[in-house]
N, CA and C atoms as an extended XYZ file, in Angstrom:
384
Properties=species:S:1:pos:R:3:atomname:S:1:resname:S:1:resid:I:1 pbc="F F F"
N       -58.315       14.110        0.956 N   MET     1
C       -59.334       15.139        0.772 CA  MET     1
C       -60.556       14.723        1.588 C   MET     1
N       -61.138       15.721        2.260 N   ASN     2
C       -62.330       15.401        3.039 CA  ASN     2
C       -63.589       15.678        2.217 C   ASN     2
N       -64.741       15.526        2.847 N   GLU     3
C       -66.009       15.660        2.110 CA  GLU     3
C       -66.263       17.073        1.598 C   GLU     3
N       -65.603       18.082        2.180 N   GLN     4
C       -65.774       19.456        1.684 CA  GLN     4
C       -64.778       19.798        0.575 C   GLN     4
N       -63.997       18.834        0.154 N   GLY     5
C       -63.013       19.083       -0.903 CA  GLY     5
C       -61.789       19.810       -0.398 C   GLY     5
N       -61.471       19.653        0.866 N   LEU     6
C       -60.314       20.319        1.467 CA  LEU     6
C       -59.214       19.308        1.747 C   LEU     6
N       -57.986       19.784        1.686 N   TYR     7
C       -56.816       18.942        1.904 CA  TYR     7
C       -56.075       19.436        3.141 C   TYR     7
N       -55.574       18.522        3.920 N   SER     8
C       -54.746       18.894        5.064 CA  SER     8
C       -53.314       19.110        4.578 C   SER     8
N       -52.526       19.745        5.414 N   ILE     9
C       -51.125       19.967        5.082 CA  ILE     9
C       -50.408       18.627        4.923 C   ILE     9
N       -50.785       17.646        5.742 N   THR    10
C       -50.181       16.308        5.669 CA  THR    10
C       -50.499       15.633        4.338 C   THR    10
N       -51.748       15.746        3.903 N   GLU    11
C       -52.138       15.123        2.626 CA  GLU    11
C       -51.333       15.707        1.467 C   GLU    11
N       -51.185       17.029        1.442 N   LEU    12
C       -50.457       17.654        0.330 CA  LEU    12
C       -48.967       17.355        0.392 C   LEU    12
N       -48.391       17.372        1.582 N   THR    13
C       -46.959       17.078        1.669 CA  THR    13
C       -46.665       15.648        1.239 C   THR    13
N       -47.539       14.716        1.594 N   HIS    14
C       -47.332       13.323        1.174 CA  HIS    14
C       -47.557       13.156       -0.325 C   HIS    14
N       -48.603       13.773       -0.837 N   GLU    15
C       -48.916       13.632       -2.267 CA  GLU    15
C       -47.800       14.163       -3.153 C   GLU    15
N       -47.216       15.306       -2.760 N   PHE    16
C       -46.226       15.954       -3.622 CA  PHE    16
C       -44.785       15.746       -3.170 C   PHE    16
N       -44.597       15.027       -2.076 N   GLY    17
C       -43.244       14.748       -1.611 CA  GLY    17
C       -42.493       16.000       -1.200 C   GLY    17
N       -43.187       16.931       -0.557 N   ILE    18
C       -42.564       18.170       -0.093 CA  ILE    18
C       -42.719       18.264        1.421 C   ILE    18
N       -42.046       19.208        2.009 N   THR    19
C       -42.112       19.366        3.458 CA  THR    19
C       -43.198       20.368        3.846 C   THR    19
N       -43.575       20.312        5.113 N   THR    20
C       -44.528       21.311        5.613 CA  THR    20
C       -43.900       22.699        5.538 C   THR    20
N       -42.616       22.764        5.723 N   ARG    21
C       -41.903       24.048        5.622 CA  ARG    21
C       -42.056       24.641        4.223 C   ARG    21
N       -41.984       23.790        3.208 N   THR    22
C       -42.156       24.249        1.826 CA  THR    22
C       -43.555       24.830        1.628 C   THR    22
N       -44.562       24.116        2.104 N   LEU    23
C       -45.932       24.616        1.976 CA  LEU    23
C       -46.093       25.950        2.697 C   LEU    23
N       -45.548       26.038        3.894 N   ARG    24
C       -45.643       27.290        4.654 CA  ARG    24
C       -44.886       28.414        3.959 C   ARG    24
N       -43.780       28.079        3.311 N   PHE    25
C       -43.023       29.079        2.559 CA  PHE    25
C       -43.885       29.667        1.440 C   PHE    25
N       -44.517       28.798        0.657 N   TYR    26
C       -45.383       29.274       -0.429 CA  TYR    26
C       -46.574       30.047        0.117 C   TYR    26
N       -47.047       29.634        1.250 N   GLU    27
C       -48.128       30.360        1.913 CA  GLU    27
C       -47.640       31.756        2.327 C   GLU    27
N       -46.440       31.815        2.887 N   GLY    28
C       -45.846       33.097        3.287 CA  GLY    28
C       -45.626       34.036        2.119 C   GLY    28
N       -45.424       33.473        0.942 N   LYS    29
C       -45.243       34.270       -0.279 CA  LYS    29
C       -46.583       34.584       -0.936 C   LYS    29
N       -47.670       34.235       -0.262 N   ASN    30
C       -49.037       34.467       -0.749 CA  ASN    30
C       -49.345       33.737       -2.051 C   ASN    30
N       -48.696       32.627       -2.271 N   LEU    31
C       -48.997       31.796       -3.437 CA  LEU    31
C       -50.104       30.797       -3.111 C   LEU    31
N       -50.230       30.474       -1.828 N   LEU    32
C       -51.290       29.588       -1.347 CA  LEU    32
C       -52.015       30.314       -0.221 C   LEU    32
N       -53.297       30.044       -0.095 N   ASN    33
C       -54.089       30.731        0.924 CA  ASN    33
C       -55.045       29.748        1.601 C   ASN    33
N       -54.503       28.901        2.492 N   PRO    34
C       -55.370       27.899        3.125 CA  PRO    34
C       -56.348       28.528        4.111 C   PRO    34
N       -57.457       27.836        4.311 N   HIS    35
C       -58.405       28.217        5.351 CA  HIS    35
C       -57.841       27.709        6.662 C   HIS    35
N       -58.242       28.333        7.728 N   ARG    36
C       -57.762       27.888        9.032 CA  ARG    36
C       -58.934       27.505        9.916 C   ARG    36
N       -58.736       26.398       10.580 N   GLU    37
C       -59.653       25.972       11.630 CA  GLU    37
C       -58.802       25.834       12.875 C   GLU    37
N       -58.740       26.900       13.656 N   GLY    38
C       -57.824       26.917       14.787 CA  GLY    38
C       -56.407       26.933       14.272 C   GLY    38
N       -55.604       25.958       14.664 N   ARG    39
C       -54.214       25.861       14.185 CA  ARG    39
C       -54.102       24.999       12.927 C   ARG    39
N       -55.193       24.413       12.514 N   LYS    40
C       -55.201       23.503       11.370 CA  LYS    40
C       -55.360       24.291       10.066 C   LYS    40
N       -54.512       23.953        9.072 N   ARG    41
C       -54.601       24.553        7.742 CA  ARG    41
C       -55.369       23.600        6.838 C   ARG    41
N       -56.316       24.151        6.095 N   LEU    42
C       -57.067       23.349        5.135 CA  LEU    42
C       -56.949       24.014        3.765 C   LEU    42
N       -56.457       23.239        2.805 N   TYR    43
C       -56.208       23.744        1.459 CA  TYR    43
C       -57.345       23.330        0.534 C   TYR    43
N       -57.756       24.260       -0.320 N   THR    44
C       -58.830       23.988       -1.274 CA  THR    44
C       -58.264       23.310       -2.514 C   THR    44
N       -59.160       22.866       -3.389 N   SER    45
C       -58.734       22.307       -4.678 CA  SER    45
C       -57.972       23.355       -5.478 C   SER    45
N       -58.373       24.602       -5.336 N   ARG    46
C       -57.666       25.704       -6.012 CA  ARG    46
C       -56.233       25.816       -5.489 C   ARG    46
N       -56.061       25.727       -4.160 N   ASP    47
C       -54.712       25.754       -3.585 CA  ASP    47
C       -53.885       24.588       -4.109 C   ASP    47
N       -54.507       23.416       -4.198 N   ARG    48
C       -53.802       22.233       -4.704 CA  ARG    48
C       -53.370       22.447       -6.147 C   ARG    48
N       -54.265       23.000       -6.969 N   ALA    49
C       -53.935       23.266       -8.376 CA  ALA    49
C       -52.798       24.289       -8.467 C   ALA    49
N       -52.842       25.303       -7.619 N   ARG    50
C       -51.774       26.300       -7.594 CA  ARG    50
C       -50.453       25.649       -7.187 C   ARG    50
N       -50.507       24.722       -6.228 N   LEU    51
C       -49.297       24.023       -5.806 CA  LEU    51
C       -48.710       23.217       -6.956 C   LEU    51
N       -49.556       22.570       -7.728 N   VAL    52
C       -49.089       21.834       -8.907 CA  VAL    52
C       -48.341       22.785       -9.844 C   VAL    52
N       -48.903       23.961      -10.087 N   LEU    53
C       -48.275       24.943      -10.976 CA  LEU    53
C       -46.969       25.478      -10.390 C   LEU    53
N       -46.956       25.722       -9.085 N   ILE    54
C       -45.736       26.204       -8.431 CA  ILE    54
C       -44.616       25.197       -8.594 C   ILE    54
N       -44.901       23.940       -8.278 N   LEU    55
C       -43.865       22.904       -8.345 CA  LEU    55
C       -43.405       22.667       -9.777 C   LEU    55
N       -44.334       22.726      -10.724 N   ARG    56
C       -43.960       22.586      -12.134 CA  ARG    56
C       -43.069       23.754      -12.560 C   ARG    56
N       -43.456       24.946      -12.161 N   GLY    57
C       -42.653       26.128      -12.492 CA  GLY    57
C       -41.253       26.047      -11.913 C   GLY    57
N       -41.142       25.572      -10.675 N   LYS    58
C       -39.821       25.425      -10.062 CA  LYS    58
C       -38.982       24.398      -10.834 C   LYS    58
N       -39.610       23.286      -11.250 N   ARG    59
C       -38.881       22.270      -12.027 CA  ARG    59
C       -38.394       22.840      -13.359 C   ARG    59
N       -39.156       23.775      -13.919 N   LEU    60
C       -38.775       24.384      -15.189 CA  LEU    60
C       -37.763       25.514      -15.007 C   LEU    60
N       -37.447       25.836      -13.754 N   GLY    61
C       -36.446       26.867      -13.489 CA  GLY    61
C       -36.997       28.277      -13.376 C   GLY    61
N       -38.296       28.407      -13.243 N   PHE    62
C       -38.899       29.729      -13.125 CA  PHE    62
C       -38.664       30.289      -11.728 C   PHE    62
N       -38.581       31.606      -11.644 N   SER    63
C       -38.486       32.270      -10.349 CA  SER    63
C       -39.874       32.301       -9.710 C   SER    63
N       -39.925       32.548       -8.414 N   LEU    64
C       -41.223       32.665       -7.752 CA  LEU    64
C       -42.023       33.838       -8.307 C   LEU    64
N       -41.327       34.903       -8.695 N   ALA    65
C       -42.024       36.059       -9.284 CA  ALA    65
C       -42.689       35.661      -10.599 C   ALA    65
N       -41.991       34.897      -11.428 N   GLU    66
C       -42.577       34.432      -12.690 CA  GLU    66
C       -43.755       33.505      -12.433 C   GLU    66
N       -43.580       32.605      -11.474 N   ILE    67
C       -44.651       31.666      -11.140 CA  ILE    67
C       -45.882       32.428      -10.658 C   ILE    67
N       -45.675       33.388       -9.774 N   ARG    68
C       -46.783       34.186       -9.257 CA  ARG    68
C       -47.505       34.910      -10.397 C   ARG    68
N       -46.733       35.514      -11.277 N   GLU    69
C       -47.327       36.252      -12.402 CA  GLU    69
C       -48.182       35.327      -13.270 C   GLU    69
N       -47.646       34.174      -13.591 N   ILE    70
C       -48.383       33.231      -14.439 CA  ILE    70
C       -49.654       32.760      -13.740 C   ILE    70
N       -49.539       32.405      -12.478 N   ILE    71
C       -50.708       31.915      -11.734 CA  ILE    71
C       -51.774       33.001      -11.635 C   ILE    71
N       -51.359       34.213      -11.305 N   GLU    72
C       -52.330       35.287      -11.100 CA  GLU    72
C       -52.988       35.745      -12.391 C   GLU    72
N       -52.346       35.492      -13.522 N   MET    73
C       -52.931       35.897      -14.807 CA  MET    73
C       -54.230       35.151      -15.101 C   MET    73
N       -54.410       33.999      -14.491 N   TYR    74
C       -55.613       33.202      -14.739 CA  TYR    74
C       -56.870       33.998      -14.405 C   TYR    74
N       -56.792       34.812      -13.351 N   ASP    75
C       -57.953       35.570      -12.899 CA  ASP    75
C       -58.055       36.957      -13.521 C   ASP    75
N       -57.092       37.337      -14.340 N   LEU    76
C       -57.078       38.665      -14.963 CA  LEU    76
C       -57.348       38.557      -16.455 C   LEU    76
N       -57.692       39.672      -17.070 N   GLU    77
C       -57.861       39.683      -18.524 CA  GLU    77
C       -56.499       39.537      -19.175 C   GLU    77
N       -56.293       38.802      -20.196 N   PRO    78
C       -57.247       38.029      -20.968 CA  PRO    78
C       -57.473       36.622      -20.445 C   PRO    78
N       -57.191       36.384      -19.180 N   GLY    79
C       -57.501       35.082      -18.582 CA  GLY    79
C       -56.531       33.990      -18.958 C   GLY    79
N       -57.090       32.826      -19.184 N   GLU    80
C       -56.257       31.652      -19.432 CA  GLU    80
C       -55.379       31.801      -20.669 C   GLU    80
N       -55.885       32.444      -21.710 N   SER    81
C       -55.060       32.603      -22.923 CA  SER    81
C       -53.842       33.478      -22.630 C   SER    81
N       -54.019       34.524      -21.831 N   GLY    82
C       -52.881       35.359      -21.442 CA  GLY    82
C       -51.908       34.597      -20.571 C   GLY    82
N       -52.459       33.782      -19.702 N   GLN    83
C       -51.635       32.960      -18.820 CA  GLN    83
C       -50.781       31.997      -19.642 C   GLN    83
N       -51.387       31.357      -20.609 N   ILE    84
C       -50.661       30.397      -21.455 CA  ILE    84
C       -49.606       31.114      -22.290 C   ILE    84
N       -49.945       32.285      -22.817 N   GLN    85
C       -48.980       33.059      -23.605 CA  GLN    85
C       -47.770       33.428      -22.755 C   GLN    85
N       -48.011       33.871      -21.528 N   ARG    86
C       -46.911       34.235      -20.625 CA  ARG    86
C       -46.074       32.999      -20.290 C   ARG    86
N       -46.727       31.871      -20.075 N   LEU    87
C       -46.022       30.625      -19.817 CA  LEU    87
C       -45.087       30.287      -20.977 C   LEU    87
N       -45.598       30.403      -22.191 N   LEU    88
C       -44.783       30.104      -23.374 CA  LEU    88
C       -43.592       31.043      -23.491 C   LEU    88
N       -43.796       32.312      -23.144 N   GLU    89
C       -42.690       33.276      -23.172 CA  GLU    89
C       -41.614       32.901      -22.154 C   GLU    89
N       -42.041       32.535      -20.949 N   CYS    90
C       -41.087       32.138      -19.907 CA  CYS    90
C       -40.325       30.886      -20.316 C   CYS    90
N       -41.041       29.917      -20.880 N   ILE    91
C       -40.388       28.687      -21.329 CA  ILE    91
C       -39.352       29.005      -22.401 C   ILE    91
N       -39.705       29.839      -23.363 N   ALA    92
C       -38.773       30.185      -24.436 CA  ALA    92
C       -37.518       30.859      -23.878 C   ALA    92
N       -37.705       31.773      -22.930 N   ARG    93
C       -36.562       32.478      -22.351 CA  ARG    93
C       -35.663       31.512      -21.570 C   ARG    93
N       -36.264       30.664      -20.754 N   HIS    94
C       -35.469       29.716      -19.964 CA  HIS    94
C       -34.824       28.659      -20.844 C   HIS    94
N       -35.525       28.240      -21.877 N   ARG    95
C       -34.960       27.250      -22.803 CA  ARG    95
C       -33.727       27.823      -23.495 C   ARG    95
N       -33.821       29.079      -23.905 N   SER    96
C       -32.697       29.746      -24.559 CA  SER    96
C       -31.481       29.795      -23.629 C   SER    96
N       -31.714       30.117      -22.367 N   LYS    97
C       -30.621       30.153      -21.387 CA  LYS    97
C       -30.004       28.772      -21.212 C   LYS    97
N       -30.842       27.735      -21.156 N   LEU    98
C       -30.333       26.379      -20.986 CA  LEU    98
C       -29.526       25.919      -22.195 C   LEU    98
N       -29.992       26.251      -23.390 N   VAL    99
C       -29.255       25.896      -24.602 CA  VAL    99
C       -27.886       26.573      -24.589 C   VAL    99
N       -27.866       27.835      -24.181 N   GLU   100
C       -26.611       28.576      -24.097 CA  GLU   100
C       -25.672       27.928      -23.076 C   GLU   100
N       -26.209       27.536      -21.931 N   LYS   101
C       -25.396       26.865      -20.908 CA  LYS   101
C       -24.869       25.533      -21.423 C   LYS   101
N       -25.723       24.792      -22.155 N   ARG   102
C       -25.293       23.507      -22.697 CA  ARG   102
C       -24.156       23.720      -23.695 C   ARG   102
N       -24.249       24.749      -24.522 N   GLU   103
C       -23.179       25.045      -25.478 CA  GLU   103
C       -21.887       25.382      -24.742 C   GLU   103
N       -21.989       26.160      -23.659 N   ASP   104
C       -20.811       26.496      -22.853 CA  ASP   104
C       -20.200       25.230      -22.253 C   ASP   104
N       -21.036       24.348      -21.735 N   ILE   105
C       -20.552       23.094      -21.138 CA  ILE   105
C       -19.886       22.222      -22.195 C   ILE   105
N       -20.490       22.117      -23.379 N   ASP   106
C       -19.900       21.326      -24.456 CA  ASP   106
C       -18.532       21.876      -24.844 C   ASP   106
N       -18.417       23.188      -24.885 N   GLU   107
C       -17.140       23.820      -25.232 CA  GLU   107
C       -16.094       23.523      -24.153 C   GLU   107
N       -16.476       23.618      -22.901 N   ILE   108
C       -15.547       23.323      -21.801 CA  ILE   108
C       -15.124       21.860      -21.836 C   ILE   108
N       -16.061       20.957      -22.083 N   LEU   109
C       -15.717       19.534      -22.155 CA  LEU   109
C       -14.758       19.251      -23.304 C   LEU   109
N       -14.959       19.906      -24.428 N   SER   110
C       -14.047       19.728      -25.568 CA  SER   110
C       -12.648       20.237      -25.216 C   SER   110
N       -12.581       21.371      -24.569 N   GLU   111
C       -11.282       21.916      -24.168 CA  GLU   111
C       -10.601       20.995      -23.163 C   GLU   111
N       -11.367       20.443      -22.234 N   MET   112
C       -10.798       19.498      -21.270 CA  MET   112
C       -10.246       18.271      -21.977 C   MET   112
N       -10.959       17.793      -22.985 N   ALA   113
C       -10.490       16.630      -23.743 CA  ALA   113
C        -9.183       16.959      -24.461 C   ALA   113
N        -9.095       18.155      -25.053 N   ARG   114
C        -7.860       18.558      -25.750 CA  ARG   114
C        -6.692       18.657      -24.765 C   ARG   114
N        -6.910       19.291      -23.619 N   VAL   115
C        -5.847       19.444      -22.628 CA  VAL   115
C        -5.441       18.079      -22.078 C   VAL   115
N        -6.398       17.213      -21.837 N   THR   116
C        -6.102       15.871      -21.341 CA  THR   116
C        -5.245       15.116      -22.345 C   THR   116
N        -5.589       15.210      -23.620 N   ALA   117
C        -4.820       14.510      -24.662 CA  ALA   117
C        -3.389       15.039      -24.718 C   ALA   117
N        -3.243       16.347      -24.704 N   VAL   118
C        -1.900       16.948      -24.771 CA  VAL   118
C        -1.101       16.581      -23.520 C   VAL   118
N        -1.741       16.691      -22.348 N   ALA   119
C        -1.040       16.387      -21.095 CA  ALA   119
C        -0.655       14.912      -21.035 C   ALA   119
N        -1.537       14.033      -21.468 N   SER   120
C        -1.235       12.593      -21.469 CA  SER   120
C        -0.091       12.284      -22.414 C   SER   120
N        -0.109       12.912      -23.590 N   GLN   121
C         0.962       12.699      -24.568 CA  GLN   121
C         2.291       13.184      -23.995 C   GLN   121
N         2.278       14.339      -23.359 N   ARG   122
C         3.508       14.877      -22.776 CA  ARG   122
C         4.017       13.996      -21.648 C   ARG   122
N         3.105       13.472      -20.840 N   LEU   123
C         3.489       12.586      -19.753 CA  LEU   123
C         4.138       11.318      -20.304 C   LEU   123
N         3.568       10.777      -21.393 N   ASP   124
C         4.166        9.596      -22.028 CA  ASP   124
C         5.561        9.904      -22.540 C   ASP   124
N         5.763       11.093      -23.106 N   GLU   125
C         7.089       11.478      -23.612 CA  GLU   125
C         8.117       11.581      -22.475 C   GLU   125
N         7.675       12.123      -21.368 N   ILE   126
C         8.573       12.302      -20.211 CA  ILE   126
C         8.997       10.943      -19.642 C   ILE   126
N         8.052        9.993      -19.631 N   LYS   127
C         8.324        8.669      -19.051 CA  LYS   127
C         9.277        7.839      -19.913 C   LYS   127
N         9.420        8.167      -21.200 N   LYS   128
C        10.268        7.370      -22.110 CA  LYS   128
C        11.712        7.617      -21.913 C   LYS   128
């Protein structure tokens, strides 16, 4: 960060372990809006905070549309409380999907164990 509180693309990519292409992608989706000095991009503290939220949202499995909605709610009524409420709704929905997927995986693993046991037993019978 320089004395004006701006970050270069290199600083952000190193800090967050992402590529310049990733930053440009989010910029292209209007999630980040860096200032330009010629060909140089300079990101504000606000852009950095938005990047933190974007990356967190991606880790949680949110779509870019959901991430955008949550981020943009900060500046709209009811502000931060609405933003947090929407975040909680998204988390609940994604958590429910993950629990359902985990149940499906557990069921498949149990079936695989049953088939493996039966197949192994049959193989032992054939070998005798």
